[in-house]
PDB file of C-alpha atoms in Angstrom:
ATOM      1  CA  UNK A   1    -181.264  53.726-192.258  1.00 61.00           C
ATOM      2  CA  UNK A   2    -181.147  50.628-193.865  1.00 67.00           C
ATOM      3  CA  UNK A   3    -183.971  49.314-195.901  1.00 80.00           C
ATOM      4  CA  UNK A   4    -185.195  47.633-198.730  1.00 84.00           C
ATOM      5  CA  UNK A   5    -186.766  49.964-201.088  1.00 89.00           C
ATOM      6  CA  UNK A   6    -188.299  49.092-204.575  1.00 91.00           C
ATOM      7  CA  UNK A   7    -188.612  52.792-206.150  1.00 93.00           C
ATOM      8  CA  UNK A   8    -185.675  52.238-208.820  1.00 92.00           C
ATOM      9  CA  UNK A   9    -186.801  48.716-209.668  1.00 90.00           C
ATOM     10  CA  UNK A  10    -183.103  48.468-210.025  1.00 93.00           C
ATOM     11  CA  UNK A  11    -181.161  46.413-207.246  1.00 94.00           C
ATOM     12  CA  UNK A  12    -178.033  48.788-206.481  1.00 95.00           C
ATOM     13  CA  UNK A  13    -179.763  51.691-207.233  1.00 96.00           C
ATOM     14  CA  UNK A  14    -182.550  51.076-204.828  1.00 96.00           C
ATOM     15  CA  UNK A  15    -179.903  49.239-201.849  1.00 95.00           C
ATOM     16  CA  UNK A  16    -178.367  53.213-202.353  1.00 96.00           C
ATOM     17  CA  UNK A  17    -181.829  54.542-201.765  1.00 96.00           C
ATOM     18  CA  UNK A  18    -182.669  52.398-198.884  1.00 94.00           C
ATOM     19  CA  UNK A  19    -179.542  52.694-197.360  1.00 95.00           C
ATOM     20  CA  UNK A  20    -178.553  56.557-197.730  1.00 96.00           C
ATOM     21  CA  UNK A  21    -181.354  59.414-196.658  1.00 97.00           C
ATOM     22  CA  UNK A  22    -179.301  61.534-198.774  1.00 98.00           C
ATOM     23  CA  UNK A  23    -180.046  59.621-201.416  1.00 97.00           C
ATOM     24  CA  UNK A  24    -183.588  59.326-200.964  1.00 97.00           C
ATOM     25  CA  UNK A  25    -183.840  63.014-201.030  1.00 98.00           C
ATOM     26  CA  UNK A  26    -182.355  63.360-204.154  1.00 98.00           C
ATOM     27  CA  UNK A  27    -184.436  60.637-206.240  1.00 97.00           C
ATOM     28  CA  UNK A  28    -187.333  62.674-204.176  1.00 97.00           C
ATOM     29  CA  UNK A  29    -185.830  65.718-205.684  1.00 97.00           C
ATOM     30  CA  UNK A  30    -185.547  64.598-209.358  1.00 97.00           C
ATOM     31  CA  UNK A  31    -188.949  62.863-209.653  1.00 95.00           C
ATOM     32  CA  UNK A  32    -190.825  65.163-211.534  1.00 93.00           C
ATOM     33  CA  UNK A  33    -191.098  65.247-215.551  1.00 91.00           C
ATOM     34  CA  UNK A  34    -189.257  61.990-215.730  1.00 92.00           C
ATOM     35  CA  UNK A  35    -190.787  58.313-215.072  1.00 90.00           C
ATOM     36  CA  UNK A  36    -190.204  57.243-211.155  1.00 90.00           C
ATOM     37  CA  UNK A  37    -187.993  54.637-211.658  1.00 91.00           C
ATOM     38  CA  UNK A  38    -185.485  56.952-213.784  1.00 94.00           C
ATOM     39  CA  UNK A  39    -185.753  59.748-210.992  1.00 95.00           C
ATOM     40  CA  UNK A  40    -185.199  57.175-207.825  1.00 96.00           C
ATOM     41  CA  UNK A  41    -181.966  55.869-210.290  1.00 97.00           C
ATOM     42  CA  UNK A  42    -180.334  58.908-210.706  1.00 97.00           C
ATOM     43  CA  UNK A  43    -179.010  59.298-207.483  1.00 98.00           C
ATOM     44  CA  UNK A  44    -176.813  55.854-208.258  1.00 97.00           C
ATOM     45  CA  UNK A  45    -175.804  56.846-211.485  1.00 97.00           C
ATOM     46  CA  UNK A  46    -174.841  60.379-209.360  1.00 98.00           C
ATOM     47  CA  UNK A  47    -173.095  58.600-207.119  1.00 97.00           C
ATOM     48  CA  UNK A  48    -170.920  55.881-210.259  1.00 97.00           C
ATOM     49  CA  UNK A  49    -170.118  58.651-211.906  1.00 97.00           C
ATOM     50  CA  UNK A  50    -168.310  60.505-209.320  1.00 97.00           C
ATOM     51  CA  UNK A  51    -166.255  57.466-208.145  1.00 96.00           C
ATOM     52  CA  UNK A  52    -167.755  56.615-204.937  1.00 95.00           C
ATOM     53  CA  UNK A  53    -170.331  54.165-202.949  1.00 94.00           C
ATOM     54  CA  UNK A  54    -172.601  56.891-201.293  1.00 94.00           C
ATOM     55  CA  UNK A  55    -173.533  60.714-202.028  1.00 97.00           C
ATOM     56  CA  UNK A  56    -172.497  63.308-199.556  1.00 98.00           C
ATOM     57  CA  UNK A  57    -174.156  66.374-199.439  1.00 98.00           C
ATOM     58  CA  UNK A  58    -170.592  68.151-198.427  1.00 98.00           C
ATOM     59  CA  UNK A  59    -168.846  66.896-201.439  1.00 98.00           C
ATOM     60  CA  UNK A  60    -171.657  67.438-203.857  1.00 98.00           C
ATOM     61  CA  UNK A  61    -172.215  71.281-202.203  1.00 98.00           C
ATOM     62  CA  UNK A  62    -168.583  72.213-202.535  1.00 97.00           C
ATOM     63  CA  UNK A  63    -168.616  70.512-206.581  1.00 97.00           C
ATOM     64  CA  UNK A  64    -168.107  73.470-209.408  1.00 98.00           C
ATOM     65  CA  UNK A  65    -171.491  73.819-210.568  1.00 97.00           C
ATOM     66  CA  UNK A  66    -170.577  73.447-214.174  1.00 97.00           C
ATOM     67  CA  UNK A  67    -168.567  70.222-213.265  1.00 97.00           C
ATOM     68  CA  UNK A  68    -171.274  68.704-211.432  1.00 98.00           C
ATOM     69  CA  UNK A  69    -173.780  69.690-214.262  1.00 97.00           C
ATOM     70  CA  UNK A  70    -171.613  67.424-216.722  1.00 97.00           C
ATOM     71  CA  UNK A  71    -171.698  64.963-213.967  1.00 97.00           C
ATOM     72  CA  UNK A  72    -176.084  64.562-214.374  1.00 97.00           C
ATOM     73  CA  UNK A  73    -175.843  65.569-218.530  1.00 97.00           C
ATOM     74  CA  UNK A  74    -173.480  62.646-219.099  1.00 96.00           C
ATOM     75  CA  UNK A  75    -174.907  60.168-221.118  1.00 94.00           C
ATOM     76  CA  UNK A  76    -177.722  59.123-220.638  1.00 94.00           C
ATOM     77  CA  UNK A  77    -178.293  62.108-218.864  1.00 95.00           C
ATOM     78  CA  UNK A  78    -180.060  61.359-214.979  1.00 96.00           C
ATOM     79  CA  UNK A  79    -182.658  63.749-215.877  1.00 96.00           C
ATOM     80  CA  UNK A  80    -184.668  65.343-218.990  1.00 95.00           C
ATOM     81  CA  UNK A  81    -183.179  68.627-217.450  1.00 96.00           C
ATOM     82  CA  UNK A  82    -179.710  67.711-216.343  1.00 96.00           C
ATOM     83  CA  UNK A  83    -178.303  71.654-216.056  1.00 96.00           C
ATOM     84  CA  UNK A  84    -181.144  72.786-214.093  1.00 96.00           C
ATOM     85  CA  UNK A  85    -181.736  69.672-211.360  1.00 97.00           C
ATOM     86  CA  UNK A  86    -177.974  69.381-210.823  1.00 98.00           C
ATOM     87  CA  UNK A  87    -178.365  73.250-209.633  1.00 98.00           C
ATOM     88  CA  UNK A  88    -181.421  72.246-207.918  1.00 98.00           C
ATOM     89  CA  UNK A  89    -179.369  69.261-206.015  1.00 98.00           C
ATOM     90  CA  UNK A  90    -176.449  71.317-205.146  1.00 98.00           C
ATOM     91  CA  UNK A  91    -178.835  74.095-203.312  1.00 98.00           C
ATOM     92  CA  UNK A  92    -180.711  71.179-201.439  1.00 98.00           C
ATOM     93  CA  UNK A  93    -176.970  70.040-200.025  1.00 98.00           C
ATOM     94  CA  UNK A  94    -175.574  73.334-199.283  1.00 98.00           C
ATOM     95  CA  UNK A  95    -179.154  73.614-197.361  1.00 98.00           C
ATOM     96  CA  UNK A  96    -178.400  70.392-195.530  1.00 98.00           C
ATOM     97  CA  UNK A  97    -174.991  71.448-195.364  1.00 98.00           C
ATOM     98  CA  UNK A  98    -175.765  74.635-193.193  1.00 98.00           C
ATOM     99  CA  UNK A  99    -177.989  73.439-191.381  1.00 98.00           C
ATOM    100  CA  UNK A 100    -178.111  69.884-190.904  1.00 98.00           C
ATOM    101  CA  UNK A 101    -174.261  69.825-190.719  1.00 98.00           C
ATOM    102  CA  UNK A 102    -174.733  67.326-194.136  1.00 98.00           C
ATOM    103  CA  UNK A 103    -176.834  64.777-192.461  1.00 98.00           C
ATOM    104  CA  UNK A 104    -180.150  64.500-194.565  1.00 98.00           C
ATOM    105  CA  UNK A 105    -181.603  61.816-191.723  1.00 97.00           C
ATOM    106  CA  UNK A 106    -181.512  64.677-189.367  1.00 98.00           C
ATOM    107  CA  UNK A 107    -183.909  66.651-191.072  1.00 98.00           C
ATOM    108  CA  UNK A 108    -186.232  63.678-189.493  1.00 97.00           C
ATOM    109  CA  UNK A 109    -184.334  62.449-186.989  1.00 94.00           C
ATOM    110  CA  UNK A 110    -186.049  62.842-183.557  1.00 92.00           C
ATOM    111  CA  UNK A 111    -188.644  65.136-185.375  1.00 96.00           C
ATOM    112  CA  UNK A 112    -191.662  66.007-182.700  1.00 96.00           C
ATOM    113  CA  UNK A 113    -194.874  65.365-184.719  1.00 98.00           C
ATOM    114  CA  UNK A 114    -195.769  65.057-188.436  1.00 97.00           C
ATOM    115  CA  UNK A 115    -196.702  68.844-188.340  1.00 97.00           C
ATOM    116  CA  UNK A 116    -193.018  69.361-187.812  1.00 98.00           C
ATOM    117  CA  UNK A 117    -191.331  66.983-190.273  1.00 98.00           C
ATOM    118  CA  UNK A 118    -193.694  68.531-192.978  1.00 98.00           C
ATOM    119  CA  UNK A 119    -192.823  72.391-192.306  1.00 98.00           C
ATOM    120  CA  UNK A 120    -188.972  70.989-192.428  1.00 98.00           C
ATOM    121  CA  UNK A 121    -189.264  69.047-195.612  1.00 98.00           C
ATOM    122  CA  UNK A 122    -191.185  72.500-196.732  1.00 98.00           C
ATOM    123  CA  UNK A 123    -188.106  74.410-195.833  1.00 98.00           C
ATOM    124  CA  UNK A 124    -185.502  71.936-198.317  1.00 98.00           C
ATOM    125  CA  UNK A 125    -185.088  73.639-201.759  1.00 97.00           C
ATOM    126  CA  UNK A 126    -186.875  72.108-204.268  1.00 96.00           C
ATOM    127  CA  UNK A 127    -189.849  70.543-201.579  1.00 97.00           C
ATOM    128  CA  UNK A 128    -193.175  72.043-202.347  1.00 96.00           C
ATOM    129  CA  UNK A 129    -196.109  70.975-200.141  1.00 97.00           C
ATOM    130  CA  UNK A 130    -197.032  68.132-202.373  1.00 95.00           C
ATOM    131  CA  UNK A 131    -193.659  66.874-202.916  1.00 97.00           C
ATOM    132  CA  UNK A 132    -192.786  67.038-198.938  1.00 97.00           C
ATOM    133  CA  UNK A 133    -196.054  65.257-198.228  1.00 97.00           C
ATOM    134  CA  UNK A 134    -195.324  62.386-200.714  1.00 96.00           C
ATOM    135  CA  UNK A 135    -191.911  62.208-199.184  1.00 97.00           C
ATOM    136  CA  UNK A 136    -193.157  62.359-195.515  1.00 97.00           C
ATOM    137  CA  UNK A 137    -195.509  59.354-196.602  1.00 97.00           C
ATOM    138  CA  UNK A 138    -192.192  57.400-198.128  1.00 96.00           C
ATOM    139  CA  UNK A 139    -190.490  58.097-194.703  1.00 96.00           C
ATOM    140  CA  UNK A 140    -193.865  56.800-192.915  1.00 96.00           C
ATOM    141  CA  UNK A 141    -194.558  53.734-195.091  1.00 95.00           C
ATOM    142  CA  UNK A 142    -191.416  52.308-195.506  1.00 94.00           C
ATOM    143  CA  UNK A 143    -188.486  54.079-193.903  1.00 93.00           C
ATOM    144  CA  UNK A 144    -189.759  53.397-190.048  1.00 93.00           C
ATOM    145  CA  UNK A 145    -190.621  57.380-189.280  1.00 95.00           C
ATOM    146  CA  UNK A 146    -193.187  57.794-187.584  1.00 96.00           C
ATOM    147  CA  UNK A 147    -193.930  60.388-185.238  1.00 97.00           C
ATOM    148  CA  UNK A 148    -197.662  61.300-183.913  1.00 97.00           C
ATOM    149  CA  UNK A 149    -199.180  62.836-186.667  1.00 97.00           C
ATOM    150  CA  UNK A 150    -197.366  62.336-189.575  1.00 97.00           C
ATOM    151  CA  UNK A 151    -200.222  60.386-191.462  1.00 97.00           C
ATOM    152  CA  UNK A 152    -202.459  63.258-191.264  1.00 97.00           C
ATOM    153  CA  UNK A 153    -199.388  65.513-192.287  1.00 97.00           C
ATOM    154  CA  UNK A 154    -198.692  63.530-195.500  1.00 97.00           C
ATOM    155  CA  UNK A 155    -202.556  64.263-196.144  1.00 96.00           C
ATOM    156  CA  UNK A 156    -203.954  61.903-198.688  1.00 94.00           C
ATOM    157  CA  UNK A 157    -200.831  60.125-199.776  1.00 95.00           C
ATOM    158  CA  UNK A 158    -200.580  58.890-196.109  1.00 95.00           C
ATOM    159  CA  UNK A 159    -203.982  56.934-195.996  1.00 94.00           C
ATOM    160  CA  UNK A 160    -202.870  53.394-195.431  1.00 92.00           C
ATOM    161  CA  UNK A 161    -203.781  50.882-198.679  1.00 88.00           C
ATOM    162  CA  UNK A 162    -203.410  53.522-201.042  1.00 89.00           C
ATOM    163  CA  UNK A 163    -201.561  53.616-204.418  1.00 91.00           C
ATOM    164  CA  UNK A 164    -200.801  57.604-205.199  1.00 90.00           C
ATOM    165  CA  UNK A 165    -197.375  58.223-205.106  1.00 92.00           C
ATOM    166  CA  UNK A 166    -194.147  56.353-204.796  1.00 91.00           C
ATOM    167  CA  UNK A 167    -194.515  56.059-201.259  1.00 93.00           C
ATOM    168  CA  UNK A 168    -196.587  53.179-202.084  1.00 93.00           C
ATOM    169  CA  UNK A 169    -194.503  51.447-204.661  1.00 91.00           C
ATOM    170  CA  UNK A 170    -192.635  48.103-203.440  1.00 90.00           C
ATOM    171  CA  UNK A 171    -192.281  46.484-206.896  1.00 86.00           C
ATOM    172  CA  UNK A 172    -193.949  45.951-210.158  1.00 86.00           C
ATOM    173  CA  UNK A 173    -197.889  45.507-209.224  1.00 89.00           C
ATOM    174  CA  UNK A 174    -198.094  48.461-206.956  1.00 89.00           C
ATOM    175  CA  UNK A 175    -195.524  50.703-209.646  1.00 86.00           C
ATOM    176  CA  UNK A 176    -198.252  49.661-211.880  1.00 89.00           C
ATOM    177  CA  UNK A 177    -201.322  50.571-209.648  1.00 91.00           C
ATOM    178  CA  UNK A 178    -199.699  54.210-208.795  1.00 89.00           C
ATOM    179  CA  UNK A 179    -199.407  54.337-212.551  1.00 86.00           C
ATOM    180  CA  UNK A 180    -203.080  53.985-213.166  1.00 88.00           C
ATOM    181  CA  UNK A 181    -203.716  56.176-210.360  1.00 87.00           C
ATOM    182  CA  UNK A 182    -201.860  58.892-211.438  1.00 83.00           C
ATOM    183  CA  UNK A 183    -202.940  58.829-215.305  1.00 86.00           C
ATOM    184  CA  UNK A 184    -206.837  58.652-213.997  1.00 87.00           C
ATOM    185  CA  UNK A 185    -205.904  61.934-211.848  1.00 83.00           C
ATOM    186  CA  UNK A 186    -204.565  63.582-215.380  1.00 84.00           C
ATOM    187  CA  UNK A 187    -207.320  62.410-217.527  1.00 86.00           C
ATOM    188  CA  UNK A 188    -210.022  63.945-214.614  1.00 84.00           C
ATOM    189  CA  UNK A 189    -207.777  67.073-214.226  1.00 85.00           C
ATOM    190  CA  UNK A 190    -208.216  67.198-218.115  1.00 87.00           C
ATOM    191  CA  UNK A 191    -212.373  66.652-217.964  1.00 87.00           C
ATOM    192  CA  UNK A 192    -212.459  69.201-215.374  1.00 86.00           C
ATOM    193  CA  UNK A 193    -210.721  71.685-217.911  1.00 87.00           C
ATOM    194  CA  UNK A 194    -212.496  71.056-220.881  1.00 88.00           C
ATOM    195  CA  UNK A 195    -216.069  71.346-218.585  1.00 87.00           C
ATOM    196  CA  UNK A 196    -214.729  74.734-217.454  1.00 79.00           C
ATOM    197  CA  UNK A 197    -214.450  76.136-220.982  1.00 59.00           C
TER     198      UNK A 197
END
């Protein structure tokens, strides 16, 4: 793997992302109550602060989970919740660990259909449907993987032209169209409330 992704809007963060699947999976991992770009960064500062040019899921798996919590709650901390998503990060490696052998590609490596690479991103701690579909549309749009299906697996963040997640981010216009996107989605979820009282 070996792309050119724009999700950190950060250079060496974002040559990390495009370069390491394990990577990719962790900014995927940490985007939630935090802005994108700070989530798809984290796995860079991860990777500074514990001295080395990639993230391995052994290494991280077999890291004291208090030592690898000071790690993410270093400051500035990688996440608004630095205890709790270094806990969450260590699970998802000891998952790839036992049984992907470490290698977070091969969770979509040679994968059959889209079907199949959904129920597997499913299966990673952390992955809820939403968060595996938005993922399997990153690894559709811009990663190369593509097996039959997958479009119709990622559901409405895999419709081609469209600006919902961070699958469809490759720099500052579309960051800024998911942006709207995603605020109009809060502010209807929010009309939809308030007409339900």
């Amino acid at each position: 793997m070996d792309v050119t992704l724009r999700l950190a809007q950060d250079p060496d963060a974002d040559a990390l992302l495009g370069r390491s699947p394990l990577a990719a999976l962790i900014g995927m991992l940490l985007d939630q109550q935090i802005p994108m770009e700070w989530a798809f960064k984290g796995p860079r500062t991860i990777a500074d602060r514990m001295g080395t040019d990639d993230l391995d899921a052994h290494e991280i798996a077999a890291q004291e989970p208090e030592a690898f919590a000071a790690v993410l709650s270093e400051k500035p901390a990688v996440h608004r919740y630095p205890g709790s998503m270094a806990k969450r990060i260590q699970q998802l490696c000891q998952y790839l660990v036992e049984h992907y052998d470490g290698d977070a590609e091969a969770v979509w490596k040679d994968v059959p259909d889209g079907a199949e690479l959904l129920r597997r991103l499913q299966e990673l701690p952390g992955f809820g449907k939403q968060k595996a579909q938005i993922f399997l549309a990153l690894l559709g749009k811009q990663l190369g993987v593509t097996p039959e299906g997958w479009r119709e697996a990622a559901g409405d963040y895999g419709r081609a032209k469209s600006f919902r997640s961070v699958a469809d981010i490759t720099g500052p216009e579309s960051l800024a169209k998911v942006r709207a996107h995603k605020q109009e989605m809060k502010a209807a979820a929010k009309a939809a409330k308030a007409a339900g009282k």
